[in-house]
Coordinates of C-alpha atoms in Angstrom, one line a residue:
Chain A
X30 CA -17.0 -0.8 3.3
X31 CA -16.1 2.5 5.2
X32 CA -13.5 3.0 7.6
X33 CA -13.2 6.2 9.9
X34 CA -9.6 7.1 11.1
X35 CA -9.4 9.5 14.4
X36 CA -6.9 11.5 14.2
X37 CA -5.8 14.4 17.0
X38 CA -6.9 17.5 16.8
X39 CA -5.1 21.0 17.7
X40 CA -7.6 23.4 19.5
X41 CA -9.6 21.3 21.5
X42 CA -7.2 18.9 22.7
X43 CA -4.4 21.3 24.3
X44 CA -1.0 20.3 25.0
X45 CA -0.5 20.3 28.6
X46 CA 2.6 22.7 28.5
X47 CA 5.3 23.2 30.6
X48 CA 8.5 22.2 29.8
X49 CA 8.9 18.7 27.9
X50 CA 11.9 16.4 28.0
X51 CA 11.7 15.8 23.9
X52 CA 9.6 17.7 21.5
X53 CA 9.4 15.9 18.1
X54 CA 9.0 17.6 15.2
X55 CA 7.0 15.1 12.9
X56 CA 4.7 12.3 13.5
X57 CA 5.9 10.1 10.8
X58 CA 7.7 6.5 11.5
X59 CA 10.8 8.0 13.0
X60 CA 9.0 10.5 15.0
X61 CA 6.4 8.2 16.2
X62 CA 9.0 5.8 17.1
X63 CA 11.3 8.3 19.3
X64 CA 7.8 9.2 21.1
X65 CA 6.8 4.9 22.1
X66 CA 10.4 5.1 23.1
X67 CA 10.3 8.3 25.4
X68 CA 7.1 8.2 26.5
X69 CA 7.7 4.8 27.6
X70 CA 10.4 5.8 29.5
X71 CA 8.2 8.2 31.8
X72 CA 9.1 11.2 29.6
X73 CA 7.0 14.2 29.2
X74 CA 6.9 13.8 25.0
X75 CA 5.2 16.1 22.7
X76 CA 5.0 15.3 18.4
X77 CA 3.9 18.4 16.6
X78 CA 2.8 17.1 13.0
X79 CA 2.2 19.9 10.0
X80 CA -0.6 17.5 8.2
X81 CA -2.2 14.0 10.0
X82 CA 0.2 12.2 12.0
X83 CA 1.8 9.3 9.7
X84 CA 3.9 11.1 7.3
X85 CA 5.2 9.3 3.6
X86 CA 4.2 5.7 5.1
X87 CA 0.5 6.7 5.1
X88 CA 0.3 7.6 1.9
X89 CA 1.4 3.7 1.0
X90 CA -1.6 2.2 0.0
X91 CA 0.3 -1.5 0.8
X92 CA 3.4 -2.0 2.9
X93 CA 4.9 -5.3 2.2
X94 CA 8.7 -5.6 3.7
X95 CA 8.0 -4.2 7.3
X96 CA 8.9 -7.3 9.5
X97 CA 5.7 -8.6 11.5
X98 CA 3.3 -7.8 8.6
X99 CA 3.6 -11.4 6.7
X100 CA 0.6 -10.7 4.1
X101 CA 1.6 -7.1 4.3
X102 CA -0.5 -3.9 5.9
X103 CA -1.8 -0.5 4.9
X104 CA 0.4 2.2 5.5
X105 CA -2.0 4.4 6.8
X106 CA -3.8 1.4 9.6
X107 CA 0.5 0.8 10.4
X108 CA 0.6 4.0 11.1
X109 CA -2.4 4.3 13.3
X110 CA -1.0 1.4 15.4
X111 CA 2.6 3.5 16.0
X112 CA 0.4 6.3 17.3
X113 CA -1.8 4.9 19.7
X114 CA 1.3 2.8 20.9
X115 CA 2.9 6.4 21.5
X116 CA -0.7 7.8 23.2
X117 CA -0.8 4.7 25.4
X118 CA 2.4 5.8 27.1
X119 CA 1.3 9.0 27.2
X120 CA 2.6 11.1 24.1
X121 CA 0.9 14.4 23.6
X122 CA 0.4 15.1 20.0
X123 CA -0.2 17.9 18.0
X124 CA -1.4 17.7 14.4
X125 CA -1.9 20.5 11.8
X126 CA 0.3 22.9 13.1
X127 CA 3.5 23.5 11.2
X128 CA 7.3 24.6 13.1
X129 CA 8.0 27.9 11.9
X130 CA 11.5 27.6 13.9
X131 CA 13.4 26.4 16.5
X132 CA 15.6 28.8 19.3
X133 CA 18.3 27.2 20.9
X134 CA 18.1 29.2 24.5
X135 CA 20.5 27.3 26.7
X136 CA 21.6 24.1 27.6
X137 CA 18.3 21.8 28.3
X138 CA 15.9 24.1 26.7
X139 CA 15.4 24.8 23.2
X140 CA 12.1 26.9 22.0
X141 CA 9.8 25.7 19.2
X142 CA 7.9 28.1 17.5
X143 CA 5.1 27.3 15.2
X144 CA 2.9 28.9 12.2
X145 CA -0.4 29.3 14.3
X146 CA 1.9 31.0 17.0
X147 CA 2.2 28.5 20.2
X148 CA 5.5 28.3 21.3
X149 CA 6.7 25.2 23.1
X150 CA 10.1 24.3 25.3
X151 CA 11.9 21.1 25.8
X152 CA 15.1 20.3 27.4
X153 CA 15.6 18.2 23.4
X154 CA 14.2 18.6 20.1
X155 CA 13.9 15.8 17.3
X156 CA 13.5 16.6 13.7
X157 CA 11.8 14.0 12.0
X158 CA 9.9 16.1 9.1
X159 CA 10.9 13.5 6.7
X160 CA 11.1 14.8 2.9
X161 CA 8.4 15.7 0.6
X162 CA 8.3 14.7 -3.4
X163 CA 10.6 16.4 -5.8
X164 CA 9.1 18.5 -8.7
X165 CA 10.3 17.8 -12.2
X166 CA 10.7 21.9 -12.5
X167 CA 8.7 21.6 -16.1
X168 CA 6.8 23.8 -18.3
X169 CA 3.2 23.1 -17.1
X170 CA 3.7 21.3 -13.8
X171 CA 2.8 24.3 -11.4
X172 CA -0.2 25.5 -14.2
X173 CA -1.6 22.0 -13.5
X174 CA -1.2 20.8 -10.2
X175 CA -4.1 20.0 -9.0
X176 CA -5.9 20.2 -13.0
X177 CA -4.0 16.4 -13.6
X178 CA -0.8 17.0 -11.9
X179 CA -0.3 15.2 -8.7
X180 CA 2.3 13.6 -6.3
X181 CA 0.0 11.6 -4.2
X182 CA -1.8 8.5 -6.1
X183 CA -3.6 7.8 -3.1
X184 CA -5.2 11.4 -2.7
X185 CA -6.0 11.8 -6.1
X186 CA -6.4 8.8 -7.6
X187 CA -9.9 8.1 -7.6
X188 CA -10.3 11.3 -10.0
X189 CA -8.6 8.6 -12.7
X190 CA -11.0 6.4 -12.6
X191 CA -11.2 4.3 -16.5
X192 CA -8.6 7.6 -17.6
X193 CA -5.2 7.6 -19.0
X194 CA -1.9 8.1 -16.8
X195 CA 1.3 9.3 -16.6
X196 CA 3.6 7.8 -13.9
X197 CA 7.2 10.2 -14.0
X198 CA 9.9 8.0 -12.4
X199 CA 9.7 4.1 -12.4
X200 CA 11.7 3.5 -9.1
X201 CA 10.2 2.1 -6.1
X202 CA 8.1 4.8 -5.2
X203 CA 6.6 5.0 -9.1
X204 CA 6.1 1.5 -9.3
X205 CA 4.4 0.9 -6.1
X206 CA 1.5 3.7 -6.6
X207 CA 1.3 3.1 -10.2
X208 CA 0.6 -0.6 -9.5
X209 CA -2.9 0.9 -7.9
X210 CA -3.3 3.6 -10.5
X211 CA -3.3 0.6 -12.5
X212 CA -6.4 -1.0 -10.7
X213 CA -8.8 1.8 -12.0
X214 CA -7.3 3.4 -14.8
X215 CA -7.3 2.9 -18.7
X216 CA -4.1 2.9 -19.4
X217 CA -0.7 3.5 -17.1
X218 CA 2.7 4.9 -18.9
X219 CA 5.5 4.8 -16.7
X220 CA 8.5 7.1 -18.1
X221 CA 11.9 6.6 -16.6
X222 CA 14.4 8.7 -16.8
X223 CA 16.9 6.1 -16.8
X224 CA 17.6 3.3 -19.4
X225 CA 16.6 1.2 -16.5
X226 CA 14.8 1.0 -13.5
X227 CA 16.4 0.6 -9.8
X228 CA 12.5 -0.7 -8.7
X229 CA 12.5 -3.9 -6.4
X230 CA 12.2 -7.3 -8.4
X231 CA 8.7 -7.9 -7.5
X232 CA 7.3 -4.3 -8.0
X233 CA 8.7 -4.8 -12.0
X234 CA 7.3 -8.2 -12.2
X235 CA 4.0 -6.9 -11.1
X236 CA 3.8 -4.0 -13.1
X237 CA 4.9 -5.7 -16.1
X238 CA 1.9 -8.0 -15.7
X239 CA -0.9 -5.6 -16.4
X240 CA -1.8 -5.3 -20.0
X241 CA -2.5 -1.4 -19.6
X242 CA 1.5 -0.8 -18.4
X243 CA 3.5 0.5 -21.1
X244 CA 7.2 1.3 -19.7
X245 CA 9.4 3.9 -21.2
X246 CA 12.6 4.1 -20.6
X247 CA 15.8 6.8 -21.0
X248 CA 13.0 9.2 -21.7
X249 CA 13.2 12.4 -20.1
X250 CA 9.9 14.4 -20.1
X251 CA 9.8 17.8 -21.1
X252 CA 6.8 19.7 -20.4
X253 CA 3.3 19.1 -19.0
X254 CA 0.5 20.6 -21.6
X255 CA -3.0 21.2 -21.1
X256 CA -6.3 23.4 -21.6
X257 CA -8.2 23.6 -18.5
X258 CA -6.8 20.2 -17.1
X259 CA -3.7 18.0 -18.1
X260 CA -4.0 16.9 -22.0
X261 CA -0.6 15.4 -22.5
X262 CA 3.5 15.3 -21.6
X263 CA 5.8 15.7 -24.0
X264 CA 8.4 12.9 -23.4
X265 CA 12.0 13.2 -25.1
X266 CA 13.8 10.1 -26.3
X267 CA 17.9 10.7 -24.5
X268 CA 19.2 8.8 -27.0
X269 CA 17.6 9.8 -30.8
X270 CA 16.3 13.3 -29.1
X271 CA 13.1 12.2 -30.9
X272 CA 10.0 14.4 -29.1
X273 CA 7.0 12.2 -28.1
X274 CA 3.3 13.6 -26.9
X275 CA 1.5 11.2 -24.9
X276 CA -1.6 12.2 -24.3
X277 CA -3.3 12.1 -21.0
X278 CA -5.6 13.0 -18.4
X279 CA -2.9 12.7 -15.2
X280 CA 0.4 13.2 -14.6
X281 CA 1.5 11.8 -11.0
X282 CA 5.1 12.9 -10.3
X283 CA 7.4 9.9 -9.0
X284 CA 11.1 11.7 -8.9
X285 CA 12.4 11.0 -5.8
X286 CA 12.3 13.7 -2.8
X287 CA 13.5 16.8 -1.4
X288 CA 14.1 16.9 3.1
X289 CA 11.9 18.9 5.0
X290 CA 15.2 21.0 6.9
X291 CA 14.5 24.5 6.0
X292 CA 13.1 25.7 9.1
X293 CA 16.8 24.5 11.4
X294 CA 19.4 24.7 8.6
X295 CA 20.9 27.3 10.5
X296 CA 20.9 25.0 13.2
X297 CA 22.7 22.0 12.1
X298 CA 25.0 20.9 9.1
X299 CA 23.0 19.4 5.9
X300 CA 24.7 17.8 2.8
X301 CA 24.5 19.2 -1.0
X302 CA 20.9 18.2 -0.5
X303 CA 19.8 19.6 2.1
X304 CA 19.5 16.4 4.2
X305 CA 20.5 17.0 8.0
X306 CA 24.0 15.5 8.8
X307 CA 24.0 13.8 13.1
X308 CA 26.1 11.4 14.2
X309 CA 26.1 7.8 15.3
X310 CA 23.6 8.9 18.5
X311 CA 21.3 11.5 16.3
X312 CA 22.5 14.3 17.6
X313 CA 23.2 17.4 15.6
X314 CA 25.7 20.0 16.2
X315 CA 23.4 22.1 18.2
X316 CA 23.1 20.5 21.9
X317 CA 19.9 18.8 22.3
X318 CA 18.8 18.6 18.7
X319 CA 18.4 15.9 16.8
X320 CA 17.7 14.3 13.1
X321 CA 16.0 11.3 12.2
X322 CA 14.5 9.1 9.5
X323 CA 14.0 10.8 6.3
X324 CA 15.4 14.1 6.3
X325 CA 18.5 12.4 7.7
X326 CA 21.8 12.6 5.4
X327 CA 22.5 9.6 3.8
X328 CA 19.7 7.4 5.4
X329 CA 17.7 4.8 2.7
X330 CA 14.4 6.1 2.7
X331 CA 12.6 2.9 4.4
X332 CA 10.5 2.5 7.3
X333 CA 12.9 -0.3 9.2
X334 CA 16.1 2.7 8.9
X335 CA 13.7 5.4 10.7
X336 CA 12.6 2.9 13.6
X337 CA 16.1 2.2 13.6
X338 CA 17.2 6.1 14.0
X339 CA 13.9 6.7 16.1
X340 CA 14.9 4.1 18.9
X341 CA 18.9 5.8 19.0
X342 CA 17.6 9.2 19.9
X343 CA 15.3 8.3 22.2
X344 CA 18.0 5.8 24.2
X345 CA 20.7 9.1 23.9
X346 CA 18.0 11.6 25.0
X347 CA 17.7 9.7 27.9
X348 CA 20.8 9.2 28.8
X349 CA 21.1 13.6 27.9
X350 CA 18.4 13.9 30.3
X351 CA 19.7 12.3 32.8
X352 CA 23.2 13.8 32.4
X353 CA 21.3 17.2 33.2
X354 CA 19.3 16.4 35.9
X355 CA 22.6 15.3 38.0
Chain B
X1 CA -24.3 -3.3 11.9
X2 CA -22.7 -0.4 14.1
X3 CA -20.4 1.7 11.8
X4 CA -17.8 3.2 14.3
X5 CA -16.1 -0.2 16.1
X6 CA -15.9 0.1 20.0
X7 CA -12.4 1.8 20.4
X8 CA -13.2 4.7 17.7
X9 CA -16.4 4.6 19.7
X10 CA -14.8 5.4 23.3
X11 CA -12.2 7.8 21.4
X12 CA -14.5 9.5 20.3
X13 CA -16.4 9.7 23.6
X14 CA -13.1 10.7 25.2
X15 CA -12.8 13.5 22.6
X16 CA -16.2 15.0 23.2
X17 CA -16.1 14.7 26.5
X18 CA -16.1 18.1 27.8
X19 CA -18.0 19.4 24.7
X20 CA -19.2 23.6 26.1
X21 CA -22.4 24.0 23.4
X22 CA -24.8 21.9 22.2
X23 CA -24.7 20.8 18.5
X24 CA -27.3 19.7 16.1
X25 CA -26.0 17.6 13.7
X26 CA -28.8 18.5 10.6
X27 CA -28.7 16.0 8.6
X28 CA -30.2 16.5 4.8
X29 CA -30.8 13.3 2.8
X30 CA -32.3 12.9 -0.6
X31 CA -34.1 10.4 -2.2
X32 CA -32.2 10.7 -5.8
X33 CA -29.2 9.2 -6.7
X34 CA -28.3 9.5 -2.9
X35 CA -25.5 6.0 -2.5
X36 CA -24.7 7.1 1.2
X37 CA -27.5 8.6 2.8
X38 CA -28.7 5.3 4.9
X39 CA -24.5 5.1 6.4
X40 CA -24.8 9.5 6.6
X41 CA -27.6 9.2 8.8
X42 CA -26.1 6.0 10.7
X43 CA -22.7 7.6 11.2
X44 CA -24.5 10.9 12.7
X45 CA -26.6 9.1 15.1
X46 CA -23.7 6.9 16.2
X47 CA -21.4 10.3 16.9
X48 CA -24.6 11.8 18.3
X49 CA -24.7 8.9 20.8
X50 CA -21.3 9.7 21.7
X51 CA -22.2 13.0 24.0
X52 CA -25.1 14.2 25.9
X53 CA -24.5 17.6 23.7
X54 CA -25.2 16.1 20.6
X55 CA -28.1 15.6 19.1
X56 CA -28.9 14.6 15.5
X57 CA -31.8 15.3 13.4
X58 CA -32.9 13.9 9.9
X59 CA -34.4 15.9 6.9
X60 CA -35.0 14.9 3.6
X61 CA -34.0 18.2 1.4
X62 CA -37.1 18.0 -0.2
X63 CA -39.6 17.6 2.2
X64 CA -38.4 19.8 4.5
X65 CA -37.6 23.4 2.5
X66 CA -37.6 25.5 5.3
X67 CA -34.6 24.1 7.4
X68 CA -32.6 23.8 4.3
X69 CA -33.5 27.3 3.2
X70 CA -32.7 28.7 6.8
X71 CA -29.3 26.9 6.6
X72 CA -29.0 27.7 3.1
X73 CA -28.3 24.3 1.9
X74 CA -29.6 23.1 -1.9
X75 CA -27.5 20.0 -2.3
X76 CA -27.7 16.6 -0.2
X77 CA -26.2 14.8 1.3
X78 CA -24.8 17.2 3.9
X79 CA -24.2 17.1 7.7
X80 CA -24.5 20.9 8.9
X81 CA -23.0 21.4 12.3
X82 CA -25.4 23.7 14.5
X83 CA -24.1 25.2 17.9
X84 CA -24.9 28.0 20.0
X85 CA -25.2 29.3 16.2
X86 CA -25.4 28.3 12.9
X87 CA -21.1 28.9 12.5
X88 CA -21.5 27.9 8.8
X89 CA -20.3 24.1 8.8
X90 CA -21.0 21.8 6.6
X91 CA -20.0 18.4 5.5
X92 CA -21.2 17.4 2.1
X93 CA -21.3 13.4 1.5
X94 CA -19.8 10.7 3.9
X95 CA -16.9 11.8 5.9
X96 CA -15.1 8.4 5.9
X97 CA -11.5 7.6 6.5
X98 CA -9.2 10.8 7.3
X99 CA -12.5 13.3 6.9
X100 CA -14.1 11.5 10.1
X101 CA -11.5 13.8 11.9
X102 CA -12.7 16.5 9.8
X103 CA -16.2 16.0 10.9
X104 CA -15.1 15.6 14.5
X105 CA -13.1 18.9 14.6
X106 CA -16.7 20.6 12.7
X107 CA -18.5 19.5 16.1
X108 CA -15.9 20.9 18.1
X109 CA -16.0 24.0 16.6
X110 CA -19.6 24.4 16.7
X111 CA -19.3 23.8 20.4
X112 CA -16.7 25.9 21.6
X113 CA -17.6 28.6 18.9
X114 CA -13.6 29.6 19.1
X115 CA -11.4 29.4 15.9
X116 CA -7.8 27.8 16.6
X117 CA -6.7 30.4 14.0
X118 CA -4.2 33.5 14.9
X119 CA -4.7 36.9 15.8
X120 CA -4.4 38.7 12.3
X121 CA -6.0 36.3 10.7
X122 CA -8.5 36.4 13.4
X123 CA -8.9 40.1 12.6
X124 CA -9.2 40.2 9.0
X125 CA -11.9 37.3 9.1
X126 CA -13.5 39.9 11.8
X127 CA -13.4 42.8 9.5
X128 CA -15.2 40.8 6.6
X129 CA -18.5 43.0 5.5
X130 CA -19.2 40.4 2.0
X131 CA -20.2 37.0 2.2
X132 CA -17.4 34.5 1.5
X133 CA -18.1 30.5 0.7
X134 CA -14.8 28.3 1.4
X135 CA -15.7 24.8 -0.9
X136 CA -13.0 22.9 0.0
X137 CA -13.1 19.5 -2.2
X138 CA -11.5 16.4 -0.2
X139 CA -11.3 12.7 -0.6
X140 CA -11.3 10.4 2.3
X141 CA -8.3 8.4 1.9
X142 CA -6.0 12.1 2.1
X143 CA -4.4 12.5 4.5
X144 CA -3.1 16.3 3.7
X145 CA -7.1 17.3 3.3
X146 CA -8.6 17.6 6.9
X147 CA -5.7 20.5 7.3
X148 CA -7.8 22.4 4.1
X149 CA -11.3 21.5 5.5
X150 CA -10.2 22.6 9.2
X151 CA -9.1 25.6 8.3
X152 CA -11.9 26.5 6.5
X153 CA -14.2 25.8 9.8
X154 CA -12.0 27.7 11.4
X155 CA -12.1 30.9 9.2
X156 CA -16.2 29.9 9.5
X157 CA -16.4 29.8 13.4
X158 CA -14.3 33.6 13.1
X159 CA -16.6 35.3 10.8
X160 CA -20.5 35.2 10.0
X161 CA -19.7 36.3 6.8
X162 CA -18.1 33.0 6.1
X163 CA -19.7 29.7 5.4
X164 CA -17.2 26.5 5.0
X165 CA -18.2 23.2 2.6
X166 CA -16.3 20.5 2.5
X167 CA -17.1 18.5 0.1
X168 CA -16.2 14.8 -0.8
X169 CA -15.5 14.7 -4.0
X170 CA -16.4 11.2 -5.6
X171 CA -19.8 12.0 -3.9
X172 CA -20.3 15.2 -5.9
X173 CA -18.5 14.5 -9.0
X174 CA -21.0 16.6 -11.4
X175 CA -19.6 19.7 -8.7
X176 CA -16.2 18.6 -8.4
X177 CA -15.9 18.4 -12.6
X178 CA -17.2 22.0 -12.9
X179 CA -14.3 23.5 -10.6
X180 CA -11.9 20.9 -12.7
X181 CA -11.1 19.3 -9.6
X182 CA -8.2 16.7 -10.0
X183 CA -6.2 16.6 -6.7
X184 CA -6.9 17.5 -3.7
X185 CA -7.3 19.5 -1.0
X186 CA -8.7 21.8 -3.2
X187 CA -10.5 25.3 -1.7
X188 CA -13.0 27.4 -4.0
X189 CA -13.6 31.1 -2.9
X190 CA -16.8 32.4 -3.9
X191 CA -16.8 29.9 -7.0
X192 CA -13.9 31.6 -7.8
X193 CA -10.8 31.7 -6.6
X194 CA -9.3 28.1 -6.2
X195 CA -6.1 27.6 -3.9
X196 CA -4.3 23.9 -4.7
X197 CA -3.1 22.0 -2.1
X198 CA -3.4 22.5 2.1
X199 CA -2.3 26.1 2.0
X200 CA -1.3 28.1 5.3
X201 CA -3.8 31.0 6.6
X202 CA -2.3 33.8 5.3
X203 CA -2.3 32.2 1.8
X204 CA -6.3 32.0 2.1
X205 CA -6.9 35.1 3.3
X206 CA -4.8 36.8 0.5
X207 CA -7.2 34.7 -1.9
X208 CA -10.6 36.1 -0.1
X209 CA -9.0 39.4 -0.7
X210 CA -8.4 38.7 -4.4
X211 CA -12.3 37.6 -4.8
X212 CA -13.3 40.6 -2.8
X213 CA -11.8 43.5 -4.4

């Protein structure tokens, strides 16, 4: 009934320094994938990861459209299975340690400098910090986070346990937790912004099945209330401007997300949103850098797209490496 | 049945390999209302097994006042992690799924007695003169928690003053209610103070100040 998932450490497991041939910023998909490429190709590789190595994917409680997985797998053992395929070639990796910035020295070495103050250099650099979850930008949604406002059901939902819930934003992302929110807890309201939902067939038809879903629709929700912990949202109908409360215990926050760039936009071009623009081969404007998966401009957020991207930058790198070793 | 499968078995072996200090882990069961306590004291003997420098050792909080008192412990279960010192780790209920790392990272700290923290945090924690209790309330299956529960070891290992919980919070719902705890990682200064979410160093120490002053 338990499992136990190892996961890297900082202190006691030291990188072994010296200058890499591809630091990787992020041990999500994209990341992960870049390092099974690399390493695999005799590079020196390090992934630095802020949180446990995995990103987005490990949150998903059930992956179902990831080719190889017929009945489907858990994000989190998926993700466990692109790591030790990048240890097994010899990735070093890093985890709980956050890049503060990145200094572009020369050609072949770029400096990575991180939050707990270790400074690393390799001849490239891959950002694959993937996005985080928009907020809504609501009265009550800072007062409450973590009092019945959350934006990962599969951290916080055993605290919901036979309880009411909220699910903001009925897309993919909404559907897909609520549908295990809905396992445990009393009752499940999904509001949508939208007068419809852009959620995969399947994920609707599933949803729709439960008998403690209630789906609203074109409602846009206004504000978050609560004493000590989340009481209610107030939900506004877009079309009669008529103010619902719907009481609660949990609000979990569904609205789409925001890219992880801050820490290189000075380094590379990003869209209106923030998401870093590279080209065809990865690479950024900045020699040697690189941008894949998530927090790439115009990429669909899915795990196929970020092997995809992952398995580019690493071929390119290779051939950049080799280009400055001649 | 073994709870740790072969491979977590010879990572975990690998890990610990060149382990400096001895650690005890001090296991405290009790016989009420206790789900996990049989798989507690399993999954400590099996990571004991792991290393020469580990060693575990079974209490039952009730029968055996005197240790708990000397490590300060009233609630069970709990894994204290004892090195060269008692550093102030703790582990309260199972640490299952992402937490084994966080137990894991408790031993090595206990053993090398060196916080992976940096230097002005390092200082402060130094400085402390009051006593300072990090609770920081996890659930297994997050994966953003072991950051919260590391650190807090960390800031432990740098300062007697500073004991760190980590506690699992379906385990010790009655505690986690009382803080209103309703996502996690969630860290509790002193009963106090509560900082949402894995925050950076510099965010906890301002909180310690806060409770402090």
């Amino acid at each position: 009934m338990f499992d136990f998932t190892l996961t890297e450490e900082s202190s006691a497991t030291a990188p072994s320094g010296g200058l890499y041939d591809v630091i990787i910023i992020g041990g999500g998909p994209a990341g992960m994938t870049t390092a099974i490429y690399a390493s695999r190709d005799g590079m020196k590789v390090l992934v630095l990861e802020r949180e446990s190595t995995g990103g987005l994917a490990a949150t998903t409680e059930r992956i179902e459209n990831y080719p190889g997985f017929p009945d489907g797998v858990s994000g989190m053992e998926l993700m466990e299975r692109f790591r030790k395929q990048a240890e097994r070639f010899g990735s070093e990796i890093v985890e709980f340690d956050e890049v503060a910035s990145v200094e572009p020295v020369e050609k072949g070495l770029i400096k990575v400098h991180t939050a707990e103050g270790h400074v690393y250099e390799g001849k490239t650099v891959v950002v694959s910090t993937g996005s985080r979850p928009k907020k809504l930008g609501i009265p009550g949604e800072d007062e409450f986070y973590g009092r019945g406002v959350s934006y990962c059901a599969t951290c916080d939902g055993p605290f919901f346990k036979n309880k009411n819930v909220v699910i903001v934003g009925a897309g993919n992302s909404g559907l897909q937790e609520g549908l295990q929110v809905l396992e445990y807890a009393k009752s499940v309201t999904f509001i949508e912004f939208l007068p419809y939902t852009r959620a995969e067939q399947i994920l609707q038809d599933r949803v729709k099945a439960s008998p403690k879903t209630t789906l609203l629709f074109n409602h846009r929700v206004a504000a978050i209330q609560g004493q000590q912990t989340v009481t209610g949202v107030v939900a506004v109908d877009r079309e009669s401007g008529e103010e619902k409360l719907i009481p609660t215990d949990g609000v979990f926050i569904y609205v789409g997300y925001s890219p992880i760039s801050q820490f290189v936009t000075d380094l590379v071009e990003t869209n209106r949103w923030g998401y870093i623009v590279s080209d065809a081969r990865m690479r950024t404007k900045t020699l040697g850098l690189y941008a894949v998966g998530d927090v790439r401009a115009d990429n669909p957020a899915q795990l196929t797209v970020s092997v995809g991207n992952g398995t580019i930058a690493a071929l390119d790198i290779r051939d950049f490496i080799r280009e400055l070793n001649s | 049945m073994a709870l740790l499968n072969n491979e977590i078995v010879q990572q975990v072996q690998q890990r610990l390999a060149d382990l400096p200090d001895p650690v005890k882990l001090m296991v405290f069961t009790s016989p009420d209302h206790c789900d996990y306590c049989k798989e507690i004291v399993q999954l400590a003997e099996e990571v004991a097994a792991t290393s020469d420098k580990l060693t575990a050792e079974v209490y039952d909080i009730r029968q055996a006042p005197e240790q708990a008192q000397a490590l300060n412990i009233t609630m069970a279960p709990v894994i204290a992690m004892v090195g060269a010192k008692d550093y102030g780790l703790r582990y309260y209920g199972i640490p299952s799924g992402h937490e084994f790392s966080t137990l894991l990272a408790g031993i090595e700290r206990a053993s090398y007695g060196k916080p992976d923290l940096d230097e002005q945090t390092k200082t402060y924690l130094a400085s402390l003169s009051q006593p300072v209790t990090l609770q920081v309330f996890v659930t297994p299956t997050c994966p953003y928690c072991p950051r919260g529960a590391i650190l807090a070891y960390d800031m432990a290992v740098a300062s007697d003053k500073v004991v760190a919980e980590v506690v699992e919070s379906m385990e010790f719902q009655d505690l986690a209610m009382q803080f209103n705890v309703m996502g996690v990682p969630l860290t509790v200064i002193n009963g106090k103070e509560r900082i949402e979410g894995a925050a950076p160093p510099p965010m906890v120490v301002d909180a310690i100040k806060k409770v402090l002053a």
